[in-house]
mmCIF file of C-alpha atoms in Angstrom:
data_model
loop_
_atom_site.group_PDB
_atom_site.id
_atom_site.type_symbol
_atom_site.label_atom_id
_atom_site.label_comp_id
_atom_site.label_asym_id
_atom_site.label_seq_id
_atom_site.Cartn_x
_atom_site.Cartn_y
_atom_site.Cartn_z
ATOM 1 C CA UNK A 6 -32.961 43.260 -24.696
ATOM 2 C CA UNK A 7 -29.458 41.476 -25.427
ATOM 3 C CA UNK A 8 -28.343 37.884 -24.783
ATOM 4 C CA UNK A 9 -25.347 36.029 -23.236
ATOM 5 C CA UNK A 10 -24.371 33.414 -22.772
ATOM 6 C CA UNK A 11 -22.004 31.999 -19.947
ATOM 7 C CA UNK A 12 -20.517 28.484 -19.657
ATOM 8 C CA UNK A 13 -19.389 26.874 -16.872
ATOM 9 C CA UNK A 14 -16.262 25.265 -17.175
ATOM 10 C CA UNK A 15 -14.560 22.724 -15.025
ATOM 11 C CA UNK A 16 -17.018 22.051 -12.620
ATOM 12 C CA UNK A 17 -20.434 19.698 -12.332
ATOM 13 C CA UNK A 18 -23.404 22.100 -13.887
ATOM 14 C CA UNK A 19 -25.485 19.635 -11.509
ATOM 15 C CA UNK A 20 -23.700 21.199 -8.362
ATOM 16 C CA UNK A 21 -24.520 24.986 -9.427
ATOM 17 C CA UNK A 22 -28.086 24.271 -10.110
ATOM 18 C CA UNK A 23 -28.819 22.072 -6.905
ATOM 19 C CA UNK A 24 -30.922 19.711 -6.266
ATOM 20 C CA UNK A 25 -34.098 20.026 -8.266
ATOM 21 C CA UNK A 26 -32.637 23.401 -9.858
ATOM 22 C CA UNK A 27 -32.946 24.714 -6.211
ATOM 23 C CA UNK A 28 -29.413 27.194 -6.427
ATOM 24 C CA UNK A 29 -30.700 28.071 -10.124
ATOM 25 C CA UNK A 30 -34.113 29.085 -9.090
ATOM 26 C CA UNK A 31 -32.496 31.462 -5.928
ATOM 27 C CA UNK A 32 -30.120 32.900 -8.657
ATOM 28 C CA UNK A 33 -33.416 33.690 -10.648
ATOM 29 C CA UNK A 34 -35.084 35.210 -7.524
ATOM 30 C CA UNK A 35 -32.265 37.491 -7.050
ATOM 31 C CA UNK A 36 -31.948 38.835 -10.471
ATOM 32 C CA UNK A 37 -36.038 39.341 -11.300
ATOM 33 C CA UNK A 38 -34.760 41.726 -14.410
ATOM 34 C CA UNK A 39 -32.764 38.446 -16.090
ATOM 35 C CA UNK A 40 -34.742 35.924 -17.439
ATOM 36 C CA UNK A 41 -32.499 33.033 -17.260
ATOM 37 C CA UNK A 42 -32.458 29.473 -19.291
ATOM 38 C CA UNK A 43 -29.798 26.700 -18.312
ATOM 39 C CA UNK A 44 -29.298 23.833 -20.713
ATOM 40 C CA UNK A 45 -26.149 21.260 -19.899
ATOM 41 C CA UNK A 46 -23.161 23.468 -18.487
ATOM 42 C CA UNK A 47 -24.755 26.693 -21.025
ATOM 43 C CA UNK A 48 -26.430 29.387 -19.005
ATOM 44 C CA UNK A 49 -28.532 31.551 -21.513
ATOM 45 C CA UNK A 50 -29.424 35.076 -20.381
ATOM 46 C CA UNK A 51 -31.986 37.479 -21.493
ATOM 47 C CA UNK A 52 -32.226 41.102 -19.971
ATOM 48 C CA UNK A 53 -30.528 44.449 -19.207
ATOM 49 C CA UNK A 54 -26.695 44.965 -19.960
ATOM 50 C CA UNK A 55 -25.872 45.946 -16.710
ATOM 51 C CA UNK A 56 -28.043 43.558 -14.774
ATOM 52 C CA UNK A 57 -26.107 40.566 -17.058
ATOM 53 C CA UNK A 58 -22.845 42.067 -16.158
ATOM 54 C CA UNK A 59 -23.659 41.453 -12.322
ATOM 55 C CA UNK A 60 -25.452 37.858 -12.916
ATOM 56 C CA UNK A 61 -21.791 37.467 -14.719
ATOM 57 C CA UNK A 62 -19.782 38.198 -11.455
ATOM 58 C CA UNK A 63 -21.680 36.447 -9.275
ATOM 59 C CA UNK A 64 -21.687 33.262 -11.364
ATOM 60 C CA UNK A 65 -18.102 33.575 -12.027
ATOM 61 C CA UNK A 66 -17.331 33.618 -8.120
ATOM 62 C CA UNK A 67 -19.816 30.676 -7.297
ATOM 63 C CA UNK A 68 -18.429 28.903 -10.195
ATOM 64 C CA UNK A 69 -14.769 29.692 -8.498
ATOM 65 C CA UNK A 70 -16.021 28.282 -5.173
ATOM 66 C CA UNK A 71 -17.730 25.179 -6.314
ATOM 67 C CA UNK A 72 -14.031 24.393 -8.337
ATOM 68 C CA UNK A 73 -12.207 25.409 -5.217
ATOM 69 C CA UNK A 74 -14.564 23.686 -2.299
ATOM 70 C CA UNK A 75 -16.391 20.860 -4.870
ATOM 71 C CA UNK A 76 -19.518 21.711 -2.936
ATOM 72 C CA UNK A 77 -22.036 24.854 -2.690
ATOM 73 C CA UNK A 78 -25.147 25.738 -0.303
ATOM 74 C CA UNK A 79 -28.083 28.424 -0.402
ATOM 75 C CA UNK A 80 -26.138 30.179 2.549
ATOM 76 C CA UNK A 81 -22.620 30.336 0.453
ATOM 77 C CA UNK A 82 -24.621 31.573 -2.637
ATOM 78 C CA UNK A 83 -26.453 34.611 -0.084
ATOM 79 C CA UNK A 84 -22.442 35.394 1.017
ATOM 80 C CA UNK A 85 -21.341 35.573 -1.901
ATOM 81 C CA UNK A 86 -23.724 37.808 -4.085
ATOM 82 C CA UNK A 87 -23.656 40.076 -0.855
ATOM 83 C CA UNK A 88 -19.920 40.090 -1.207
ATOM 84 C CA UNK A 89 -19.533 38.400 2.445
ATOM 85 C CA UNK A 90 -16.873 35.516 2.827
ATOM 86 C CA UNK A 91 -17.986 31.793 3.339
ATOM 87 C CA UNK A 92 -17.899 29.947 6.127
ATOM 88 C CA UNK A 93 -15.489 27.466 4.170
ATOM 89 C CA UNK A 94 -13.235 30.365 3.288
ATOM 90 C CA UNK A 95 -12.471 30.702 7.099
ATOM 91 C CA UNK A 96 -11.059 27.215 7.500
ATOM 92 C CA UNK A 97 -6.980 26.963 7.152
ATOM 93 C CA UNK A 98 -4.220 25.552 5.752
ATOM 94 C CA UNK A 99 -6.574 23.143 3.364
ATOM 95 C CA UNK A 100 -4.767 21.752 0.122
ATOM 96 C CA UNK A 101 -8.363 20.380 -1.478
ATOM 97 C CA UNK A 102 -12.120 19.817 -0.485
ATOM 98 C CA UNK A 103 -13.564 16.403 -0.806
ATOM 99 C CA UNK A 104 -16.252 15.699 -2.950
ATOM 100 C CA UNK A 105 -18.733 16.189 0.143
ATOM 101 C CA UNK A 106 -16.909 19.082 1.179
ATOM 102 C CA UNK A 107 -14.503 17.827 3.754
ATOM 103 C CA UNK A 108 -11.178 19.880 4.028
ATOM 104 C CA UNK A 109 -8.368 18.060 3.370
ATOM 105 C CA UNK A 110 -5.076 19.281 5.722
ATOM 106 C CA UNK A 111 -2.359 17.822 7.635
ATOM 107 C CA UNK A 112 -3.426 16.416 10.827
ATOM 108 C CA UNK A 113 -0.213 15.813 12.562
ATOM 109 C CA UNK A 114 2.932 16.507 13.003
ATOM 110 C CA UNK A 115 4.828 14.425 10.151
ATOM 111 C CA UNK A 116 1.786 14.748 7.618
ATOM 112 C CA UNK A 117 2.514 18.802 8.116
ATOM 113 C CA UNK A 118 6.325 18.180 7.345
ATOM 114 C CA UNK A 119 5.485 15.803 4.148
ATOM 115 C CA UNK A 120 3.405 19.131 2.988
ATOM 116 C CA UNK A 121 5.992 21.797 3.828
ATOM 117 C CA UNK A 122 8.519 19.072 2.184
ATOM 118 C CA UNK A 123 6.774 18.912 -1.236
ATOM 119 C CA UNK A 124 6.987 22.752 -1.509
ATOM 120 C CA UNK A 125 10.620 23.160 -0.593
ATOM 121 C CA UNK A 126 11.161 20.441 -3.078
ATOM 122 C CA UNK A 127 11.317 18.921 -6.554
ATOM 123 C CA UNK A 128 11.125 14.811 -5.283
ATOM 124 C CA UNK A 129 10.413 13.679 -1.944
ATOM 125 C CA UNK A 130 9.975 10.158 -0.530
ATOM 126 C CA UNK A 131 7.186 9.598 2.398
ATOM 127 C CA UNK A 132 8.013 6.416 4.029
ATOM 128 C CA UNK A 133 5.993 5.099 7.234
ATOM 129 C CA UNK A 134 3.208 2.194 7.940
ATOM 130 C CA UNK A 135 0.100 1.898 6.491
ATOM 131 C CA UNK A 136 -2.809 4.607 7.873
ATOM 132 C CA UNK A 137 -0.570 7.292 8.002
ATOM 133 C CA UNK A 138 -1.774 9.331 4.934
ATOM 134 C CA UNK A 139 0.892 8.571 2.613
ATOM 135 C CA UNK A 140 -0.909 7.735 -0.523
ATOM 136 C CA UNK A 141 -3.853 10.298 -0.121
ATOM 137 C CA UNK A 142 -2.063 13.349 1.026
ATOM 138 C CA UNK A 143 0.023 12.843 -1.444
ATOM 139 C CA UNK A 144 -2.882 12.874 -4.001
ATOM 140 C CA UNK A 145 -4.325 15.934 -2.123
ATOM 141 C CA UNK A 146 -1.112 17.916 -3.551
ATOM 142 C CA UNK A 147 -1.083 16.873 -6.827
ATOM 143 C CA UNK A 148 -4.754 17.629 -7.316
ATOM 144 C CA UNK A 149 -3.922 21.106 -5.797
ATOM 145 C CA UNK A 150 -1.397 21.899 -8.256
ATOM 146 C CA UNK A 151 -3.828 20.878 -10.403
ATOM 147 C CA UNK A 152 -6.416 23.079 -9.144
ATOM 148 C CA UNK A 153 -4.154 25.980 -9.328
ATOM 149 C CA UNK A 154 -2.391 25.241 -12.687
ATOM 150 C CA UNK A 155 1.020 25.116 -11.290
ATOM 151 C CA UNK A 156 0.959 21.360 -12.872
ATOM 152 C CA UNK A 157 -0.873 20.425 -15.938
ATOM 153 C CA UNK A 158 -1.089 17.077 -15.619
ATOM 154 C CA UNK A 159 -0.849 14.782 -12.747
ATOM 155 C CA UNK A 160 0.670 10.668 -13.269
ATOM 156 C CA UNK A 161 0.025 8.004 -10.460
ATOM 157 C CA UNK A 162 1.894 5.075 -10.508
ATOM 158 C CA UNK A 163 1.924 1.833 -8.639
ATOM 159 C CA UNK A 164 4.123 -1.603 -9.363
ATOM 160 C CA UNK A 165 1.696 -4.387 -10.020
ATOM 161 C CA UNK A 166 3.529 -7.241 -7.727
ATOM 162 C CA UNK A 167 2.143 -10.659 -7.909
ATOM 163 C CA UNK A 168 0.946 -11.141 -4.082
ATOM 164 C CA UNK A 169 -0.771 -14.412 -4.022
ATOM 165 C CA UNK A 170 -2.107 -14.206 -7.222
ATOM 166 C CA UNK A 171 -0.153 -14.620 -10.729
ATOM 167 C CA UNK A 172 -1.320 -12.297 -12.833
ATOM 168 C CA UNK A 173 -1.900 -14.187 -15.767
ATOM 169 C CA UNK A 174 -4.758 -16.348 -13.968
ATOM 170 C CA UNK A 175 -6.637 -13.257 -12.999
ATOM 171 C CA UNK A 176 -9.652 -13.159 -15.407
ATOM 172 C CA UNK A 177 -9.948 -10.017 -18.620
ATOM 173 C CA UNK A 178 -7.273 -8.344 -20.369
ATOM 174 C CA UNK A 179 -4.250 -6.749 -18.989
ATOM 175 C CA UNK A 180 -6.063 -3.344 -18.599
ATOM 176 C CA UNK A 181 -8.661 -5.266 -15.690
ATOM 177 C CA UNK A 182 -5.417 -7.607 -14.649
ATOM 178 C CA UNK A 183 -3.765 -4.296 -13.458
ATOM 179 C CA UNK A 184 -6.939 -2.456 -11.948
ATOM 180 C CA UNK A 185 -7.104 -4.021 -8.967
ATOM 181 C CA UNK A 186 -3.126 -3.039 -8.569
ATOM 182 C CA UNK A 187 -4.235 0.484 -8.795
ATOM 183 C CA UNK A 188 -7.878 0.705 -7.331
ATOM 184 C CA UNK A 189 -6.192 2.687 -4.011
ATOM 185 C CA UNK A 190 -4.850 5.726 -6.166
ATOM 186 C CA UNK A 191 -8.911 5.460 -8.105
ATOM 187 C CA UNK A 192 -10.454 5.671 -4.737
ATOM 188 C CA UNK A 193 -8.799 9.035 -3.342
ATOM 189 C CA UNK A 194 -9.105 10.571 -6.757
ATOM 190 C CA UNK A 195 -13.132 10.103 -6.533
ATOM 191 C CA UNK A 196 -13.167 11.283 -2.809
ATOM 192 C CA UNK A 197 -11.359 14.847 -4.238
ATOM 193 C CA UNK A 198 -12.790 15.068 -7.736
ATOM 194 C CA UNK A 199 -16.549 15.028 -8.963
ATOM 195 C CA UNK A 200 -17.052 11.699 -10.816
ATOM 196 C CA UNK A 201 -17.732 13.399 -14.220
ATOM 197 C CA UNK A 202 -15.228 15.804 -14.121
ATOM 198 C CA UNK A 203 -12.549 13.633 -13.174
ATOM 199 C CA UNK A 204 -13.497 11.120 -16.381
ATOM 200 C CA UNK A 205 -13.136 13.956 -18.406
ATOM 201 C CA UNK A 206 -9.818 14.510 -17.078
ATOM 202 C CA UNK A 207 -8.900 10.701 -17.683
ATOM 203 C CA UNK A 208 -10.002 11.094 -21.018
ATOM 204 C CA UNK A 209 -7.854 14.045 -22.026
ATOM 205 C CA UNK A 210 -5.069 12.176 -19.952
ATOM 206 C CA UNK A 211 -4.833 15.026 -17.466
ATOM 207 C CA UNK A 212 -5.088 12.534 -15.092
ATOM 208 C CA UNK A 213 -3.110 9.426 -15.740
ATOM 209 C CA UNK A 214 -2.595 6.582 -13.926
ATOM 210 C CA UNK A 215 -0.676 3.486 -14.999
ATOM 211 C CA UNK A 216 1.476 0.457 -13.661
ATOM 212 C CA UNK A 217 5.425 1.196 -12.934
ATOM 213 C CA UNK A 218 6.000 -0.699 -16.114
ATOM 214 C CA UNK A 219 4.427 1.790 -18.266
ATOM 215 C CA UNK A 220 6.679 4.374 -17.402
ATOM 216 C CA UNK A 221 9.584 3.181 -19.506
ATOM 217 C CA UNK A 222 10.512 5.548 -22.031
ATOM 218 C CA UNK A 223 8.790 8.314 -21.114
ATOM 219 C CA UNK A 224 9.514 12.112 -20.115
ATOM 220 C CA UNK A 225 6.932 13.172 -17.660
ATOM 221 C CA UNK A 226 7.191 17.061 -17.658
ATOM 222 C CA UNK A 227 4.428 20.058 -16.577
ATOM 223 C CA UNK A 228 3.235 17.232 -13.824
ATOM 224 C CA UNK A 229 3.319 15.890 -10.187
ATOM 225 C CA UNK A 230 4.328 12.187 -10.318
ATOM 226 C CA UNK A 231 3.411 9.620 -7.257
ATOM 227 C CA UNK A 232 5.305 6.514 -7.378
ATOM 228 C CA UNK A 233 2.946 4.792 -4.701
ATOM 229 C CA UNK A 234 4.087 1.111 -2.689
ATOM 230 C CA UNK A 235 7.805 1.997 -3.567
ATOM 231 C CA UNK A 236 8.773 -0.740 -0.716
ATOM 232 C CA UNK A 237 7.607 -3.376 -4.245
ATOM 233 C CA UNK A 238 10.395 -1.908 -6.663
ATOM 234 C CA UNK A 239 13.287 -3.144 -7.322
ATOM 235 C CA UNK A 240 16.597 -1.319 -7.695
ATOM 236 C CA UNK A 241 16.297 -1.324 -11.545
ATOM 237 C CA UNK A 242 12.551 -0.079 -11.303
ATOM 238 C CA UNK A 243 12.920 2.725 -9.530
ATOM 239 C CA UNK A 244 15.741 4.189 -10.930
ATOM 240 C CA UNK A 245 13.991 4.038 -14.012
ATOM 241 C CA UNK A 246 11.130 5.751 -12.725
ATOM 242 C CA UNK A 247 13.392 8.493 -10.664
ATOM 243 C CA UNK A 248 15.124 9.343 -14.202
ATOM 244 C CA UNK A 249 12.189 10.006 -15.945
ATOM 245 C CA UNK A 250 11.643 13.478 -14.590
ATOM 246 C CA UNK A 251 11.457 15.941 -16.402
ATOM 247 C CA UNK A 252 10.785 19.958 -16.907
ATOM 248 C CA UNK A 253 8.895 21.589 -14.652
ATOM 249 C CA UNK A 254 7.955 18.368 -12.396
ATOM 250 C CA UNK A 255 7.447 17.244 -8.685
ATOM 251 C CA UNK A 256 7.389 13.934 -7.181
ATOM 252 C CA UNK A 257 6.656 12.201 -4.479
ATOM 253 C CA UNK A 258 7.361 8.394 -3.501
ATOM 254 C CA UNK A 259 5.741 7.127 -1.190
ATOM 255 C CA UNK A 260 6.063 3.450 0.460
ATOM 256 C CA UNK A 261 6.017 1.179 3.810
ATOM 257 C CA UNK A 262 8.993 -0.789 4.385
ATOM 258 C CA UNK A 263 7.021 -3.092 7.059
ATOM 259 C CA UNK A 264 4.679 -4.396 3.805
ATOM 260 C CA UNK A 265 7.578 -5.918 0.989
ATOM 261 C CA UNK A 266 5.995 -8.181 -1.176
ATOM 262 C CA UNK A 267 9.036 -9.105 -3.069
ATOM 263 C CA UNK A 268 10.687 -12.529 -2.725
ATOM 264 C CA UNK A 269 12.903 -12.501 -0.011
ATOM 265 C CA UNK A 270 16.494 -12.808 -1.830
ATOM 266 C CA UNK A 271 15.005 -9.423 -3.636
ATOM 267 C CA UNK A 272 16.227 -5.798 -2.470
ATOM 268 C CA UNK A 273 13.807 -3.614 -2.142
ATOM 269 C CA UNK A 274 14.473 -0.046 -4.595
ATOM 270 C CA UNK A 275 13.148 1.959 -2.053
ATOM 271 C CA UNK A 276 15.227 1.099 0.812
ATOM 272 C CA UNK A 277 18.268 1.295 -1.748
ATOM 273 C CA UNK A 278 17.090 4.388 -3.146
ATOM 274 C CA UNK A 279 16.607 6.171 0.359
ATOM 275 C CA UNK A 280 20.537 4.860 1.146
ATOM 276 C CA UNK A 281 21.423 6.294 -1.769
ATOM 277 C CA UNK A 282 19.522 9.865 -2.272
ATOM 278 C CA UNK A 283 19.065 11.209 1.444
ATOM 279 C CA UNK A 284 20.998 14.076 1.821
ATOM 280 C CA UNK A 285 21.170 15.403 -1.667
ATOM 281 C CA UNK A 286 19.894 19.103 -2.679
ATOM 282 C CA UNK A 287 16.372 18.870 -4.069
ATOM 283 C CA UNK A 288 15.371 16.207 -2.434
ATOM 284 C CA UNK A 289 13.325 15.496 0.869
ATOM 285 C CA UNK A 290 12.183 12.378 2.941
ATOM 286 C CA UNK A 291 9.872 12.273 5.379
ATOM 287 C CA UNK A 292 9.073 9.849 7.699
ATOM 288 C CA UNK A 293 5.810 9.150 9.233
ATOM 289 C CA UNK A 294 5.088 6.918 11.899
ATOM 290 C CA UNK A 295 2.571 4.873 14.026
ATOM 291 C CA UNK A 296 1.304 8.624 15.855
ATOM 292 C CA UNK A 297 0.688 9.701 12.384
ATOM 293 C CA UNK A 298 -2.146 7.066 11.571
ATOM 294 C CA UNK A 299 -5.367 8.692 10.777
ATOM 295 C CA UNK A 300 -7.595 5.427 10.161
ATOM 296 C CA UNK A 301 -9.746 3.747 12.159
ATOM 297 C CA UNK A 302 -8.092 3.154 15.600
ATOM 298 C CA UNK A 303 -7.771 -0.199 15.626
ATOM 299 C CA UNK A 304 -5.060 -0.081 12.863
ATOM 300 C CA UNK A 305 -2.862 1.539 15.299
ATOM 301 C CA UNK A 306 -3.503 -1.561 17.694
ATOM 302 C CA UNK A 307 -2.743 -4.052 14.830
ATOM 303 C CA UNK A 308 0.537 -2.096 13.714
ATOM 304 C CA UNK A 309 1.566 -2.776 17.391
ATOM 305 C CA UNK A 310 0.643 -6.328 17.611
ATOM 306 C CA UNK A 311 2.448 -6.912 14.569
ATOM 307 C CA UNK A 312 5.558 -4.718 15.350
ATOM 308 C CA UNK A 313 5.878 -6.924 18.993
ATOM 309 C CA UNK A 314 5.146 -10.476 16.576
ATOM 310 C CA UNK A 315 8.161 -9.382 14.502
ATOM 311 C CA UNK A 316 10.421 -8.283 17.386
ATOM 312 C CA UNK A 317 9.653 -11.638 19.176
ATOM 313 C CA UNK A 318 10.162 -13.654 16.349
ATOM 314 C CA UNK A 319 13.497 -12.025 15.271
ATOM 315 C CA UNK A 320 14.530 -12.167 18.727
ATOM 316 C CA UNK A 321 13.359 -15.857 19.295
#
């Protein structure tokens, strides 16, 4: 009798076993030869050669599908040992999986061009109102080239603008100060990402995210960059941000010129940025608009309302 032992990397062990070990004791069922021992992410198998070489396979491809689709059933686990293809295998055109196993996808018309966009080129700027997917397609990408190693690193970046609050009455160090700036970009990360895995990304700094300010100085190479709430940059800002690309490297800005924070005598680097960029090789924009908003319904209405409130005044 020989021994193996298989780890499994870069997923949540907790998802492969089930609930209550209920995956892990199927797995067992279907390979009565093994006897098999799981302790943390370490599978230890006992049993025939060949018999461990199929357990090996099999665990290999569910391993695959939980890192691919974040999620994994007693049906998926039948398909795949009998070499059958998943029911989430015959959905399209789906960048990532949610944590619960939603597929992630364009759903119009503009969201498809901001995808198409990012893969025909190095930088591209996604500019509409809020609800329209901006910020969490745009994650959806990054963690996909993260997925499939064509990045190694991904970089999310916000400016922390002073909107009603100064900063330096908010209460804790400058670390919880800037937090709240960047809780948005936290929030889609967790809805893509299992909660352990993507700390252990944090930790390594696979995963970075960081106020605009931070960016000074640096290279960023091997990554996909998101400069999100662009509209809140000045000229100065962003063109420091723009020249720090580097090697190997995709972004994507993303912003909503109907929500700029700055003070009014203040250009926005976004707006400048888009006057001064469109049209050059390399570089796409995309604009998304009020039939693009995927929220809840009413935020169309309330884009409306406050679209007419802004004609009227401008006009009275």
């Amino acid at each position: 009798m020989t021994e193996r032992h298989i780890v499994l990397e870069d997923i949540d062990p907790i998802v492969f076993y089930g609930v209550n070990n209920e995956h892990l004791q199927m797995l067992k069922s279907l390979h009565p030869k093994l006897r098999i021992m799981a302790r943390g992410n370490v599978l230890r198998i006992l049993g025939d050669e060949g018999e461990m070489n199929r357990f090996e396979e099999n665990a290999e491809k569910i391993r695959t599908h939980i890192l691919k689709y974040n999620s994994i059933n007693e049906e998926d686990i039948i398909d795949i040992i009998n070499g059958h293809k998943t029911k989430a295998d015959a959905v399209k055109d789906v960048l990532v999986f949610t944590t619960s196993g939603r597929p992630i996808k364009g759903r119009s018309e503009n969201q498809q061009r901001l995808i198409e966009s990012f893969e025909a080129n190095d930088m591209v700027f996604a500019v509409g109102p809020a609800g329209t997917g901006k910020t969490y397609l745009s994650i959806a990408l990054a963690v996909k080239a993260l997925k499939e190693k064509t990045a190694k690193k991904i970089i999310l970046s916000r400016p922390a603008v002073e909107a009603g609050e100064k900063l330096g009455f908010l209460p804790g160090d400058m670390k919880e100060k800037i937090d709240p700036y960047l809780q948005p970009l936290y929030d889609a990360l967790e809805d893509m990402i299992p909660a352990v895995k993507l700390q252990d990304m944090m930790d390594k700094h696979i995963i970075q995210i960081a106020p605009l300010a931070f960016m000074r100085g640096r290279t960023l190479s091997d990554a996909v960059v998101i400069l999100d709430e662009a509209q809140n940059t000045t000229p100065a800002q962003i063109r420091m941000f723009l020249t720090r690309m580097g090697w190997n490297t995709k972004m994507i800005i993303t912003g909503d010129m109907t929500q700029i924070d700055l003070p009014k005598t203040q250009l926005s680097g976004l707006k400048e940025a888009l006057r001064i960029l469109t049209g050059i090789e390399g570089i796409g924009v995309v604009e998304l608009t009020k039939k693009d908003i995927v929220r809840h319904k009413l935020v169309t209405r309330i884009v409306n309302a406050y679209e007419a409130a802004d004609k009227k005044q401008e006009t009275g």
